[in-house]
PDB file of C-alpha atoms in Angstrom:
ATOM      1  CA  ASN B   1      75.060 -96.097-110.919  1.00  0.00           C
ATOM      2  CA  ARG B   2      75.886 -98.142-107.831  1.00  0.00           C
ATOM      3  CA  ARG B   3      78.847 -96.082-106.649  1.00  0.00           C
ATOM      4  CA  HIS B   4      76.668 -92.990-106.530  1.00  0.00           C
ATOM      5  CA  LEU B   5      73.976 -94.841-104.607  1.00  0.00           C
ATOM      6  CA  ILE B   6      76.596 -96.060-102.113  1.00  0.00           C
ATOM      7  CA  THR B   7      77.746 -92.457-101.643  1.00  0.00           C
ATOM      8  CA  ILE B   8      74.166 -91.267-101.123  1.00  0.00           C
ATOM      9  CA  ARG B   9      73.393 -94.042 -98.605  1.00  0.00           C
ATOM     10  CA  ASP B  10      76.641 -93.195 -96.804  1.00  0.00           C
ATOM     11  CA  ALA B  11      75.636 -89.513 -96.586  1.00  0.00           C
ATOM     12  CA  PHE B  12      72.248 -90.434 -95.108  1.00  0.00           C
ATOM     13  CA  ALA B  13      73.977 -92.687 -92.557  1.00  0.00           C
ATOM     14  CA  ASP B  14      76.432 -89.925 -91.597  1.00  0.00           C
ATOM     15  CA  ASN B  15      73.568 -87.451 -91.180  1.00  0.00           C
ATOM     16  CA  ALA B  16      71.545 -89.868 -89.025  1.00  0.00           C
ATOM     17  CA  ILE B  17      74.563 -90.695 -86.842  1.00  0.00           C
ATOM     18  CA  ALA B  18      75.255 -86.987 -86.270  1.00  0.00           C
ATOM     19  CA  LEU B  19      71.597 -86.365 -85.361  1.00  0.00           C
ATOM     20  CA  ALA B  20      71.510 -89.338 -82.990  1.00  0.00           C
ATOM     21  CA  LYS B  21      74.698 -88.161 -81.269  1.00  0.00           C
ATOM     22  CA  GLU B  22      73.000 -84.793 -80.705  1.00  0.00           C
ATOM     23  CA  GLY B  23      70.072 -86.618 -79.096  1.00  0.00           C
ATOM     24  CA  LYS B  24      67.731 -85.987 -82.037  1.00  0.00           C
ATOM     25  CA  ILE B  25      66.627 -89.610 -82.255  1.00  0.00           C
ATOM     26  CA  ASP B  26      63.308 -88.974 -84.039  1.00  0.00           C
ATOM     27  CA  GLU B  27      65.001 -86.832 -86.692  1.00  0.00           C
ATOM     28  CA  ALA B  28      67.680 -89.488 -87.200  1.00  0.00           C
ATOM     29  CA  LYS B  29      64.990 -92.120 -87.645  1.00  0.00           C
ATOM     30  CA  LYS B  30      63.212 -89.947 -90.255  1.00  0.00           C
ATOM     31  CA  VAL B  31      66.461 -89.505 -92.210  1.00  0.00           C
ATOM     32  CA  LEU B  32      67.043 -93.265 -92.275  1.00  0.00           C
ATOM     33  CA  GLU B  33      63.451 -94.043 -93.217  1.00  0.00           C
ATOM     34  CA  LYS B  34      63.638 -91.526 -96.062  1.00  0.00           C
ATOM     35  CA  ALA B  35      66.794 -93.170 -97.417  1.00  0.00           C
ATOM     36  CA  ASP B  36      65.207 -96.608 -97.067  1.00  0.00           C
ATOM     37  CA  SER B  37      62.019 -95.543 -98.864  1.00  0.00           C
ATOM     38  CA  LYS B  38      63.899 -93.898-101.759  1.00  0.00           C
ATOM     39  CA  MET B  39      66.357 -96.768-102.335  1.00  0.00           C
ATOM     40  CA  LEU B  40      64.244 -99.874-102.712  1.00  0.00           C
ATOM     41  CA  GLU B  41      65.893-103.004-101.372  1.00  0.00           C
ATOM     42  CA  GLN B  42      64.943-105.057-104.430  1.00  0.00           C
ATOM     43  CA  ASN B  43      66.896-102.568-106.591  1.00  0.00           C
ATOM     44  CA  PHE B  44      69.754-101.803-104.212  1.00  0.00           C
ATOM     45  CA  PRO B  45      70.066-104.393-101.423  1.00  0.00           C
ATOM     46  CA  TYR B  46      71.853-103.619 -98.176  1.00  0.00           C
ATOM     47  CA  GLY B  47      73.913-106.802 -98.460  1.00  0.00           C
ATOM     48  CA  MET B  48      75.511-107.070-101.891  1.00  0.00           C
ATOM     49  CA  PRO B  49      78.936-107.958-103.294  1.00  0.00           C
ATOM     50  CA  SER B  50      80.773-104.927-104.614  1.00  0.00           C
ATOM     51  CA  LYS B  51      84.279-103.762-105.381  1.00  0.00           C
ATOM     52  CA  TYR B  52      86.326-103.713-102.167  1.00  0.00           C
ATOM     53  CA  GLY B  53      83.140-104.500-100.205  1.00  0.00           C
ATOM     54  CA  MET B  54      82.098-100.836-100.296  1.00  0.00           C
ATOM     55  CA  ASN B  55      78.369-101.613-100.356  1.00  0.00           C
ATOM     56  CA  ASN B  56      78.560-103.781 -97.241  1.00  0.00           C
ATOM     57  CA  GLN B  57      80.789-101.284 -95.440  1.00  0.00           C
ATOM     58  CA  THR B  58      78.287 -98.505 -96.143  1.00  0.00           C
ATOM     59  CA  SER B  59      75.383-100.736 -95.153  1.00  0.00           C
ATOM     60  CA  PHE B  60      77.173-101.533 -91.888  1.00  0.00           C
ATOM     61  CA  LYS B  61      77.416 -97.796 -91.168  1.00  0.00           C
ATOM     62  CA  PHE B  62      73.714 -97.471 -92.055  1.00  0.00           C
ATOM     63  CA  LEU B  63      72.969-100.330 -89.632  1.00  0.00           C
ATOM     64  CA  LEU B  64      74.933 -98.577 -86.900  1.00  0.00           C
ATOM     65  CA  ALA B  65      72.894 -95.424 -87.565  1.00  0.00           C
ATOM     66  CA  ALA B  66      69.693 -97.483 -87.267  1.00  0.00           C
ATOM     67  CA  TYR B  67      70.864 -98.800 -83.879  1.00  0.00           C
ATOM     68  CA  LEU B  68      71.635 -95.264 -82.708  1.00  0.00           C
ATOM     69  CA  ALA B  69      68.204 -94.115 -83.924  1.00  0.00           C
ATOM     70  CA  ARG B  70      66.573 -97.142 -82.224  1.00  0.00           C
ATOM     71  CA  ASP B  71      64.713 -98.071 -85.424  1.00  0.00           C
ATOM     72  CA  GLN B  72      63.990-101.773 -84.796  1.00  0.00           C
ATOM     73  CA  LYS B  73      62.252-102.322 -88.151  1.00  0.00           C
ATOM     74  CA  LEU B  74      65.220-100.961 -90.081  1.00  0.00           C
ATOM     75  CA  ILE B  75      67.719-102.765 -87.840  1.00  0.00           C
ATOM     76  CA  SER B  76      66.031-106.059 -88.659  1.00  0.00           C
ATOM     77  CA  LYS B  77      65.826-105.341 -92.391  1.00  0.00           C
ATOM     78  CA  VAL B  78      69.428-104.169 -92.836  1.00  0.00           C
ATOM     79  CA  SER B  79      70.905-106.765 -90.487  1.00  0.00           C
ATOM     80  CA  ARG B  80      69.135-109.661 -92.219  1.00  0.00           C
ATOM     81  CA  SER B  81      70.279-108.560 -95.687  1.00  0.00           C
ATOM     82  CA  LEU B  82      73.829-107.802 -94.599  1.00  0.00           C
ATOM     83  CA  LYS B  83      74.282-111.039 -92.625  1.00  0.00           C
ATOM     84  CA  SER B  84      72.951-113.072 -95.549  1.00  0.00           C
ATOM     85  CA  ASP B  85      75.430-111.550 -97.990  1.00  0.00           C
ATOM     86  CA  LEU B  86      78.363-111.772 -95.570  1.00  0.00           C
ATOM     87  CA  THR B  87      77.617-115.456 -94.904  1.00  0.00           C
ATOM     88  CA  GLN B  88      77.446-116.146 -98.643  1.00  0.00           C
ATOM     89  CA  GLU B  89      80.770-114.373 -99.221  1.00  0.00           C
ATOM     90  CA  ILE B  90      82.493-116.306 -96.431  1.00  0.00           C
ATOM     91  CA  ASN B  91      81.120-119.629 -97.709  1.00  0.00           C
ATOM     92  CA  TYR B  92      82.156-118.823-101.273  1.00  0.00           C
ATOM     93  CA  PHE B  93      85.749-117.915-100.423  1.00  0.00           C
ATOM     94  CA  ASN B  94      86.062-120.949 -98.142  1.00  0.00           C
ATOM     95  CA  SER B  95      84.948-123.198-101.031  1.00  0.00           C
ATOM     96  CA  LEU B  96      87.721-122.080-103.409  1.00  0.00           C
ATOM     97  CA  THR B  97      90.701-124.300-104.111  1.00  0.00           C
ATOM     98  CA  PRO B  98      94.151-122.687-103.794  1.00  0.00           C
ATOM     99  CA  GLU B  99      94.363-122.513-107.603  1.00  0.00           C
ATOM    100  CA  GLN B 100      91.015-120.722-107.837  1.00  0.00           C
ATOM    101  CA  ALA B 101      91.842-118.460-104.924  1.00  0.00           C
ATOM    102  CA  GLY B 102      94.940-117.018-106.599  1.00  0.00           C
ATOM    103  CA  SER B 103      93.005-114.509-108.683  1.00  0.00           C
ATOM    104  CA  TYR B 104      90.854-113.462-105.720  1.00  0.00           C
ATOM    105  CA  TRP B 105      93.708-112.476-103.429  1.00  0.00           C
ATOM    106  CA  TYR B 106      92.271-109.089-102.441  1.00  0.00           C
ATOM    107  CA  GLU B 107      88.768-110.414-101.836  1.00  0.00           C
ATOM    108  CA  ILE B 108      89.988-113.393 -99.795  1.00  0.00           C
ATOM    109  CA  ASN B 109      92.343-111.200 -97.809  1.00  0.00           C
ATOM    110  CA  GLY B 110      89.358-108.938 -97.172  1.00  0.00           C
ATOM    111  CA  SER B 111      87.220-111.889 -96.070  1.00  0.00           C
ATOM    112  CA  LEU B 112      88.684-111.435 -92.598  1.00  0.00           C
ATOM    113  CA  ASN B 113      86.996-108.029 -92.624  1.00  0.00           C
ATOM    114  CA  VAL B 114      83.798-109.756 -93.752  1.00  0.00           C
ATOM    115  CA  GLN B 115      84.015-112.113 -90.775  1.00  0.00           C
ATOM    116  CA  GLN B 116      84.762-109.220 -88.428  1.00  0.00           C
ATOM    117  CA  MET B 117      81.803-107.263 -89.789  1.00  0.00           C
ATOM    118  CA  SER B 118      79.541-110.271 -89.285  1.00  0.00           C
ATOM    119  CA  SER B 119      80.755-110.628 -85.685  1.00  0.00           C
ATOM    120  CA  ALA B 120      80.267-106.913 -85.077  1.00  0.00           C
ATOM    121  CA  ILE B 121      76.644-107.148 -86.242  1.00  0.00           C
ATOM    122  CA  ASP B 122      76.046-109.930 -83.713  1.00  0.00           C
ATOM    123  CA  MET B 123      77.716-107.876 -80.984  1.00  0.00           C
ATOM    124  CA  LEU B 124      75.599-104.795 -81.790  1.00  0.00           C
ATOM    125  CA  ASP B 125      72.486-106.931 -81.590  1.00  0.00           C
ATOM    126  CA  LYS B 126      73.496-108.318 -78.174  1.00  0.00           C
ATOM    127  CA  ILE B 127      74.251-104.840 -76.859  1.00  0.00           C
ATOM    128  CA  ALA B 128      70.991-103.391 -78.168  1.00  0.00           C
ATOM    129  CA  ASN B 129      68.781-106.247 -77.019  1.00  0.00           C
ATOM    130  CA  GLY B 130      70.527-107.346 -73.834  1.00  0.00           C
ATOM    131  CA  PRO B 131      70.404-105.810 -70.404  1.00  0.00           C
ATOM    132  CA  SER B 132      72.386-102.642 -69.876  1.00  0.00           C
ATOM    133  CA  PRO B 133      75.561-102.822 -67.758  1.00  0.00           C
ATOM    134  CA  LEU B 134      73.654-101.004 -64.995  1.00  0.00           C
ATOM    135  CA  GLN B 135      70.898-103.651 -65.056  1.00  0.00           C
ATOM    136  CA  GLN B 136      73.542-106.385 -64.911  1.00  0.00           C
ATOM    137  CA  LEU B 137      75.153-104.769 -61.877  1.00  0.00           C
ATOM    138  CA  GLU B 138      71.781-104.448 -60.158  1.00  0.00           C
ATOM    139  CA  LYS B 139      71.296-108.199 -60.660  1.00  0.00           C
ATOM    140  CA  GLY B 140      74.686-108.849 -59.075  1.00  0.00           C
ATOM    141  CA  ASP B 141      76.502-109.812 -62.279  1.00  0.00           C
ATOM    142  CA  SER B 142      80.133-109.076 -61.448  1.00  0.00           C
ATOM    143  CA  THR B 143      81.230-109.501 -65.086  1.00  0.00           C
ATOM    144  CA  ALA B 144      79.138-106.542 -66.261  1.00  0.00           C
ATOM    145  CA  ALA B 145      81.790-103.867 -65.893  1.00  0.00           C
ATOM    146  CA  PRO B 146      85.458-103.756 -65.022  1.00  0.00           C
ATOM    147  CA  ARG B 147      86.233-102.879 -61.437  1.00  0.00           C
ATOM    148  CA  ALA B 148      87.858 -99.556 -60.747  1.00  0.00           C
ATOM    149  CA  ASP B 149      91.402 -99.674 -59.412  1.00  0.00           C
ATOM    150  CA  SER B 150      91.291 -98.800 -55.713  1.00  0.00           C
ATOM    151  CA  GLY B 151      94.852 -97.549 -55.848  1.00  0.00           C
ATOM    152  CA  ASN B 152      95.989-100.111 -53.245  1.00  0.00           C
ATOM    153  CA  LYS B 153      98.958-102.109 -54.454  1.00  0.00           C
ATOM    154  CA  LYS B 154      99.451-105.586 -53.034  1.00  0.00           C
TER     155      LYS B 154
END
């Protein structure tokens, strides 16, 4: 059932993150690609409503693992599916009247997390596809990194 699949996808994401942190990028990518090939998106989408948003939370971790493994194809696939579902959830909860919203208290309260997750996906994409802080400094962009405190008090 779905809960078991979420647990399995989560385990693959944890494994890939650990491998990427050890510098084993190719192995991390293989782990993610294996999970992706065994759990077909048409049967178990990355972005999908579920109890307490567990599927999307796990898919977000899987997306983070894909970023760490530098797997652009998987980043695109997971990000597209996850953003689509998050946008649909936000639009749905925003369309409810106060009377309708009463029975969806937990989900609506969690919609802030949905919005935060959506923003985090955009931020990950900017970090992964934008210039590194070092490149920004080389170009003379003073907003790239905070300045170190010189210790001089004025």
